[in-house]
Amino acid sequence: MPSGCSIRALWIINNQDAVVFSRRFPVVEKQWCSAYKSENENTGLDLPRLPTDQQISNAFTRRKRREGSTRGYGIRVAQSTKGSDSWVDDPITRHIISLCLSEEDDDDESDKNERNILWPIALHTKALYSILVLPLVEPKEMKDYVKLCRRSDCGPAVGEDLSLSSLLFNISSITGAFMVAHAFGDIISGDTVEPEVVVSASPSVGGLFDSITGSIGISSRAKPVAAPLASSSPSGAATTGATASDAPKAGSRLLDRDLLRNFIATAMPFGTPLDLSLSNIFAMKANGFSSADPPPQELKQPAWKPYLYKGKQRLLFTIHETVNAAMYDRDEIPDNVSVAGQINCRAELEGLPDVSFPLAGLSTAHIEAISFHPCAQVPAHGIDKQNIVFQPPLGNFVLMRYQAGCGLGPPVKGFYQLSMVSEDEGAFLFKVHLMEGYKAPLSMEFCTITMPFPRRRIVAFDGTPSAGTVLTTEHSVEWRILGSGRSLSGKSLEATFPGTIKFSPLQSRRRGDGDDEESEDESAENVVNVEDFLVQKMNKDLPAVELEEPLCWQAYDYAKVSFKIVGASVSRMSIDTKSVNIYPTTKSPVEFSAQVTSGDYILWNTLGKAPSAAVV
């Protein structure tokens, strides 16, 4: 069997557990059948076939019922049955699942064999859809997984050769299956916009915006031999921090089957993924190929670059980081701050050049995980230096992704306190410190803090912050510390915000007699803390939250911080433009920019309950 990635079949299932799109690849299935016959010769077993859409729908529904949710438990629990994914006792089974096609009792161990099971299936959920991708694997690997499903012990044993992690590590098609699943998820959700590359409007770089449409921030893709199209809007040249992007906008329809079929025909013909870039596929469909411009004979043109660029040359890099934080302001619970970053690139270079540069700051950034685009090679690396060589594709692309620590410390420090003085009235206090320890060129463009109350309606509010303005709605209070037009650079800002808030009364349930009132009075006597009693009383009338995740934000009081920082990264990751080399050598300007935005940046109520990870 081939060592690359091949896909046997894929299915898209809606939130009603119905298959709304499917595709099987007979060429790959023929390879599977041949391998299965070789593995099971002289056994007399019938050749298993791919199930119908109805069988997949039924099996997916049974798995949800057995595993408790779409993704499943991930670990062995009391409800786990022998042969199920959770019985393997590995969290990866929430993403790489199996489907039992037997219509009989799921508890029957004899049903769990390689003849009526589909594995490994890459599961990706996006926009109310579940995308299931079944890659081609060796029949022996499927037998090994069935053995894991029948083991009586939990998890991988010490010294045990057979474990799910080691099994998946040796299957090269798993990564390709997830790439296909994510590509389909982006198409379904319409999230097909290319990564953002910020362009500096420096007057020293002439003509830098000649291919950017300023009105919408999207450039027109050039023909294979034509120069980049000029902007039709004169405002494009005057926009600072404009973005360059070639991505087509997907339609607003929930599921465009014709678009999916065209994508399969071009991106993965016969079940083998070639190029999953939707922008490249749109370009080839719109422009086609001209016989007057054949590919170069002396160089091999990669699949991710179907066209050669012609026009004014330039090379752009943007580091985009997202800061996630959980701030508790408690001695027993440590604060947690993490950075998810990526290096976006746009290389408008003629021919098929190689680009190389040293990536500095790895040790100070405390990199925890790192991955690269398929076009990149990493020939050498050290403790604090890593050389990257890549042959860039067309348009904007993500050259590298990484997880790191926040080397400069949290951009927003402080605490949030909310105390309920009665059943419908509370007092709150914010005290925050912005950009403490941050120096130029780092600049915070805006910062807002929002107190959401999704299950209570605000009827009255009183409070005046020491800085910024306040905006209230029925279910939230928004504190705009830094608004548009006012940035914070080279200095820090400390601000406080005390206030009171009043909610509309809860709709209490009607009681049939006075027993409940007596029990409520008894509970009030048993509760020492009056605030705990008020919270307990309010929770009686709050609607239940039906979510798969065990930690539901709506069950706790918190404030969410939103901000944007430009000028540099907060992880200290950086690119020296003077160290970027292009071969063959060309006189191309190289620009670098960085921006940092907030992700899930949460200030938990210091005086209330908050979810946190247990510290071992």
PDB file of N, CA and C in Angstrom, residues 135-193:
ATOM      1  N   PRO A 135      -9.532   7.597   6.289  1.00  0.00           N
ATOM      2  CA  PRO A 135      -8.324   7.403   5.477  1.00  0.00           C
ATOM      3  C   PRO A 135      -8.031   5.922   5.258  1.00  0.00           C
ATOM      4  N   LEU A 136      -7.128   5.672   4.334  1.00  0.00           N
ATOM      5  CA  LEU A 136      -6.696   4.310   4.040  1.00  0.00           C
ATOM      6  C   LEU A 136      -5.615   3.890   5.029  1.00  0.00           C
ATOM      7  N   VAL A 137      -5.840   2.761   5.709  1.00  0.00           N
ATOM      8  CA  VAL A 137      -4.863   2.219   6.642  1.00  0.00           C
ATOM      9  C   VAL A 137      -4.697   0.734   6.355  1.00  0.00           C
ATOM     10  N   GLU A 138      -3.673   0.164   6.942  1.00  0.00           N
ATOM     11  CA  GLU A 138      -3.446  -1.274   6.802  1.00  0.00           C
ATOM     12  C   GLU A 138      -4.487  -2.046   7.615  1.00  0.00           C
ATOM     13  N   PRO A 139      -4.999  -3.166   7.077  1.00  0.00           N
ATOM     14  CA  PRO A 139      -5.943  -3.990   7.861  1.00  0.00           C
ATOM     15  C   PRO A 139      -5.352  -4.442   9.195  1.00  0.00           C
ATOM     16  N   LYS A 140      -4.044  -4.640   9.247  1.00  0.00           N
ATOM     17  CA  LYS A 140      -3.421  -5.053  10.504  1.00  0.00           C
ATOM     18  C   LYS A 140      -3.575  -3.973  11.564  1.00  0.00           C
ATOM     19  N   GLU A 141      -3.496  -2.703  11.167  1.00  0.00           N
ATOM     20  CA  GLU A 141      -3.638  -1.614  12.117  1.00  0.00           C
ATOM     21  C   GLU A 141      -5.056  -1.549  12.674  1.00  0.00           C
ATOM     22  N   MET A 142      -6.034  -1.907  11.855  1.00  0.00           N
ATOM     23  CA  MET A 142      -7.406  -1.941  12.344  1.00  0.00           C
ATOM     24  C   MET A 142      -7.583  -3.085  13.349  1.00  0.00           C
ATOM     25  N   LYS A 143      -6.938  -4.219  13.095  1.00  0.00           N
ATOM     26  CA  LYS A 143      -7.002  -5.333  14.044  1.00  0.00           C
ATOM     27  C   LYS A 143      -6.377  -4.950  15.377  1.00  0.00           C
ATOM     28  N   ASP A 144      -5.291  -4.190  15.332  1.00  0.00           N
ATOM     29  CA  ASP A 144      -4.660  -3.751  16.576  1.00  0.00           C
ATOM     30  C   ASP A 144      -5.603  -2.854  17.376  1.00  0.00           C
ATOM     31  N   TYR A 145      -6.355  -1.998  16.684  1.00  0.00           N
ATOM     32  CA  TYR A 145      -7.286  -1.134  17.404  1.00  0.00           C
ATOM     33  C   TYR A 145      -8.412  -1.950  18.042  1.00  0.00           C
ATOM     34  N   VAL A 146      -8.881  -2.964  17.349  1.00  0.00           N
ATOM     35  CA  VAL A 146      -9.932  -3.820  17.910  1.00  0.00           C
ATOM     36  C   VAL A 146      -9.440  -4.507  19.180  1.00  0.00           C
ATOM     37  N   LYS A 147      -8.166  -4.888  19.204  1.00  0.00           N
ATOM     38  CA  LYS A 147      -7.602  -5.499  20.416  1.00  0.00           C
ATOM     39  C   LYS A 147      -7.611  -4.504  21.575  1.00  0.00           C
ATOM     40  N   LEU A 148      -7.295  -3.238  21.267  1.00  0.00           N
ATOM     41  CA  LEU A 148      -7.318  -2.223  22.315  1.00  0.00           C
ATOM     42  C   LEU A 148      -8.715  -2.038  22.882  1.00  0.00           C
ATOM     43  N   CYS A 149      -9.735  -2.184  22.049  1.00  0.00           N
ATOM     44  CA  CYS A 149     -11.116  -2.012  22.503  1.00  0.00           C
ATOM     45  C   CYS A 149     -11.584  -3.143  23.401  1.00  0.00           C
ATOM     46  N   ARG A 150     -10.855  -4.251  23.403  1.00  0.00           N
ATOM     47  CA  ARG A 150     -11.274  -5.406  24.196  1.00  0.00           C
ATOM     48  C   ARG A 150     -10.464  -5.577  25.470  1.00  0.00           C
ATOM     49  N   ARG A 151      -9.446  -4.734  25.674  1.00  0.00           N
ATOM     50  CA  ARG A 151      -8.610  -4.883  26.855  1.00  0.00           C
ATOM     51  C   ARG A 151      -9.385  -4.554  28.116  1.00  0.00           C
ATOM     52  N   SER A 152      -9.069  -5.279  29.172  1.00  0.00           N
ATOM     53  CA  SER A 152      -9.783  -5.058  30.433  1.00  0.00           C
ATOM     54  C   SER A 152      -9.175  -3.920  31.243  1.00  0.00           C
ATOM     55  N   ASP A 153      -7.864  -3.658  31.036  1.00  0.00           N
ATOM     56  CA  ASP A 153      -7.220  -2.609  31.806  1.00  0.00           C
ATOM     57  C   ASP A 153      -7.433  -1.260  31.137  1.00  0.00           C
ATOM     58  N   CYS A 154      -7.248  -0.194  31.896  1.00  0.00           N
ATOM     59  CA  CYS A 154      -7.456   1.163  31.402  1.00  0.00           C
ATOM     60  C   CYS A 154      -6.144   1.743  30.902  1.00  0.00           C
ATOM     61  N   GLY A 155      -6.201   2.405  29.768  1.00  0.00           N
ATOM     62  CA  GLY A 155      -5.055   3.156  29.274  1.00  0.00           C
ATOM     63  C   GLY A 155      -3.900   2.262  28.881  1.00  0.00           C
ATOM     64  N   PRO A 156      -2.828   2.852  28.361  1.00  0.00           N
ATOM     65  CA  PRO A 156      -1.655   2.075  27.977  1.00  0.00           C
ATOM     66  C   PRO A 156      -0.879   1.602  29.199  1.00  0.00           C
ATOM     67  N   ALA A 157      -0.562   0.328  29.242  1.00  0.00           N
ATOM     68  CA  ALA A 157       0.187  -0.235  30.360  1.00  0.00           C
ATOM     69  C   ALA A 157       1.663   0.117  30.228  1.00  0.00           C
ATOM     70  N   VAL A 158       2.347   0.139  31.360  1.00  0.00           N
ATOM     71  CA  VAL A 158       3.775   0.447  31.371  1.00  0.00           C
ATOM     72  C   VAL A 158       4.526  -0.667  30.651  1.00  0.00           C
ATOM     73  N   GLY A 159       5.349  -0.298  29.682  1.00  0.00           N
ATOM     74  CA  GLY A 159       6.101  -1.280  28.919  1.00  0.00           C
ATOM     75  C   GLY A 159       5.298  -1.962  27.836  1.00  0.00           C
ATOM     76  N   GLU A 160       4.067  -1.574  27.654  1.00  0.00           N
ATOM     77  CA  GLU A 160       3.211  -2.189  26.640  1.00  0.00           C
ATOM     78  C   GLU A 160       3.532  -1.596  25.277  1.00  0.00           C
ATOM     79  N   ASP A 161       3.806  -2.451  24.301  1.00  0.00           N
ATOM     80  CA  ASP A 161       4.121  -1.980  22.953  1.00  0.00           C
ATOM     81  C   ASP A 161       2.886  -1.451  22.241  1.00  0.00           C
ATOM     82  N   LEU A 162       1.754  -2.096  22.474  1.00  0.00           N
ATOM     83  CA  LEU A 162       0.534  -1.723  21.778  1.00  0.00           C
ATOM     84  C   LEU A 162      -0.224  -0.665  22.577  1.00  0.00           C
ATOM     85  N   SER A 163      -0.243   0.536  22.064  1.00  0.00           N
ATOM     86  CA  SER A 163      -1.029   1.617  22.645  1.00  0.00           C
ATOM     87  C   SER A 163      -1.597   2.439  21.498  1.00  0.00           C
ATOM     88  N   LEU A 164      -2.663   3.174  21.783  1.00  0.00           N
ATOM     89  CA  LEU A 164      -3.306   3.945  20.725  1.00  0.00           C
ATOM     90  C   LEU A 164      -2.369   5.035  20.203  1.00  0.00           C
ATOM     91  N   SER A 165      -1.605   5.648  21.081  1.00  0.00           N
ATOM     92  CA  SER A 165      -0.693   6.713  20.646  1.00  0.00           C
ATOM     93  C   SER A 165       0.362   6.188  19.691  1.00  0.00           C
ATOM     94  N   SER A 166       0.984   5.070  20.041  1.00  0.00           N
ATOM     95  CA  SER A 166       2.012   4.498  19.164  1.00  0.00           C
ATOM     96  C   SER A 166       1.408   4.000  17.866  1.00  0.00           C
ATOM     97  N   LEU A 167       0.186   3.493  17.927  1.00  0.00           N
ATOM     98  CA  LEU A 167      -0.477   3.017  16.722  1.00  0.00           C
ATOM     99  C   LEU A 167      -0.761   4.161  15.760  1.00  0.00           C
ATOM    100  N   LEU A 168      -1.289   5.265  16.274  1.00  0.00           N
ATOM    101  CA  LEU A 168      -1.606   6.404  15.417  1.00  0.00           C
ATOM    102  C   LEU A 168      -0.348   7.091  14.918  1.00  0.00           C
ATOM    103  N   PHE A 169       0.707   7.068  15.719  1.00  0.00           N
ATOM    104  CA  PHE A 169       1.959   7.724  15.330  1.00  0.00           C
ATOM    105  C   PHE A 169       2.535   7.123  14.058  1.00  0.00           C
ATOM    106  N   ASN A 170       2.289   5.853  13.830  1.00  0.00           N
ATOM    107  CA  ASN A 170       2.836   5.162  12.657  1.00  0.00           C
ATOM    108  C   ASN A 170       1.899   5.209  11.452  1.00  0.00           C
ATOM    109  N   ILE A 171       0.753   5.869  11.577  1.00  0.00           N
ATOM    110  CA  ILE A 171      -0.193   5.967  10.463  1.00  0.00           C
ATOM    111  C   ILE A 171      -0.068   7.362   9.862  1.00  0.00           C
ATOM    112  N   SER A 172       0.584   7.467   8.722  1.00  0.00           N
ATOM    113  CA  SER A 172       0.854   8.779   8.121  1.00  0.00           C
ATOM    114  C   SER A 172      -0.396   9.439   7.587  1.00  0.00           C
ATOM    115  N   SER A 173      -1.426   8.678   7.292  1.00  0.00           N
ATOM    116  CA  SER A 173      -2.625   9.249   6.672  1.00  0.00           C
ATOM    117  C   SER A 173      -3.513   9.985   7.671  1.00  0.00           C
ATOM    118  N   ILE A 174      -3.244   9.868   8.970  1.00  0.00           N
ATOM    119  CA  ILE A 174      -4.079  10.534   9.966  1.00  0.00           C
ATOM    120  C   ILE A 174      -4.000  12.042   9.810  1.00  0.00           C
ATOM    121  N   THR A 175      -2.782  12.569   9.659  1.00  0.00           N
ATOM    122  CA  THR A 175      -2.617  14.016   9.502  1.00  0.00           C
ATOM    123  C   THR A 175      -3.332  14.520   8.260  1.00  0.00           C
ATOM    124  N   GLY A 176      -3.185  13.803   7.148  1.00  0.00           N
ATOM    125  CA  GLY A 176      -3.867  14.203   5.917  1.00  0.00           C
ATOM    126  C   GLY A 176      -5.374  14.173   6.046  1.00  0.00           C
ATOM    127  N   ALA A 177      -5.901  13.193   6.790  1.00  0.00           N
ATOM    128  CA  ALA A 177      -7.350  13.113   6.983  1.00  0.00           C
ATOM    129  C   ALA A 177      -7.871  14.322   7.740  1.00  0.00           C
ATOM    130  N   PHE A 178      -7.135  14.770   8.756  1.00  0.00           N
ATOM    131  CA  PHE A 178      -7.564  15.963   9.493  1.00  0.00           C
ATOM    132  C   PHE A 178      -7.451  17.221   8.638  1.00  0.00           C
ATOM    133  N   MET A 179      -6.448  17.302   7.780  1.00  0.00           N
ATOM    134  CA  MET A 179      -6.339  18.450   6.887  1.00  0.00           C
ATOM    135  C   MET A 179      -7.528  18.511   5.936  1.00  0.00           C
ATOM    136  N   VAL A 180      -7.942  17.359   5.439  1.00  0.00           N
ATOM    137  CA  VAL A 180      -9.125  17.308   4.562  1.00  0.00           C
ATOM    138  C   VAL A 180     -10.374  17.713   5.338  1.00  0.00           C
ATOM    139  N   ALA A 181     -10.523  17.200   6.557  1.00  0.00           N
ATOM    140  CA  ALA A 181     -11.697  17.523   7.363  1.00  0.00           C
ATOM    141  C   ALA A 181     -11.773  19.017   7.659  1.00  0.00           C
ATOM    142  N   HIS A 182     -10.641  19.619   8.002  1.00  0.00           N
ATOM    143  CA  HIS A 182     -10.634  21.050   8.302  1.00  0.00           C
ATOM    144  C   HIS A 182     -10.899  21.875   7.050  1.00  0.00           C
ATOM    145  N   ALA A 183     -10.397  21.444   5.905  1.00  0.00           N
ATOM    146  CA  ALA A 183     -10.665  22.160   4.659  1.00  0.00           C
ATOM    147  C   ALA A 183     -12.152  22.145   4.341  1.00  0.00           C
ATOM    148  N   PHE A 184     -12.811  21.010   4.515  1.00  0.00           N
ATOM    149  CA  PHE A 184     -14.253  20.930   4.274  1.00  0.00           C
ATOM    150  C   PHE A 184     -15.013  21.767   5.296  1.00  0.00           C
ATOM    151  N   GLY A 185     -14.538  21.772   6.538  1.00  0.00           N
ATOM    152  CA  GLY A 185     -15.195  22.596   7.546  1.00  0.00           C
ATOM    153  C   GLY A 185     -15.142  24.070   7.213  1.00  0.00           C
ATOM    154  N   ASP A 186     -14.007  24.531   6.693  1.00  0.00           N
ATOM    155  CA  ASP A 186     -13.887  25.943   6.308  1.00  0.00           C
ATOM    156  C   ASP A 186     -14.810  26.285   5.149  1.00  0.00           C
ATOM    157  N   ILE A 187     -14.950  25.355   4.208  1.00  0.00           N
ATOM    158  CA  ILE A 187     -15.844  25.611   3.070  1.00  0.00           C
ATOM    159  C   ILE A 187     -17.291  25.669   3.533  1.00  0.00           C
ATOM    160  N   ILE A 188     -17.686  24.758   4.387  1.00  0.00           N
ATOM    161  CA  ILE A 188     -19.072  24.713   4.852  1.00  0.00           C
ATOM    162  C   ILE A 188     -19.429  25.973   5.633  1.00  0.00           C
ATOM    163  N   SER A 189     -18.518  26.404   6.502  1.00  0.00           N
ATOM    164  CA  SER A 189     -18.805  27.556   7.350  1.00  0.00           C
ATOM    165  C   SER A 189     -18.571  28.877   6.644  1.00  0.00           C
ATOM    166  N   GLY A 190     -17.975  28.842   5.457  1.00  0.00           N
ATOM    167  CA  GLY A 190     -17.652  30.083   4.768  1.00  0.00           C
ATOM    168  C   GLY A 190     -16.393  30.736   5.289  1.00  0.00           C
ATOM    169  N   ASP A 191     -15.647  30.039   6.157  1.00  0.00           N
ATOM    170  CA  ASP A 191     -14.432  30.590   6.747  1.00  0.00           C
ATOM    171  C   ASP A 191     -13.251  30.300   5.826  1.00  0.00           C
ATOM    172  N   THR A 192     -13.287  30.900   4.640  1.00  0.00           N
ATOM    173  CA  THR A 192     -12.264  30.638   3.637  1.00  0.00           C
ATOM    174  C   THR A 192     -11.384  31.853   3.371  1.00  0.00           C
ATOM    175  N   VAL A 193     -11.436  32.829   4.268  1.00  0.00           N
ATOM    176  CA  VAL A 193     -10.609  34.020   4.101  1.00  0.00           C
ATOM    177  C   VAL A 193      -9.157  33.670   4.402  1.00  0.00           C
TER     178      VAL A 193
END
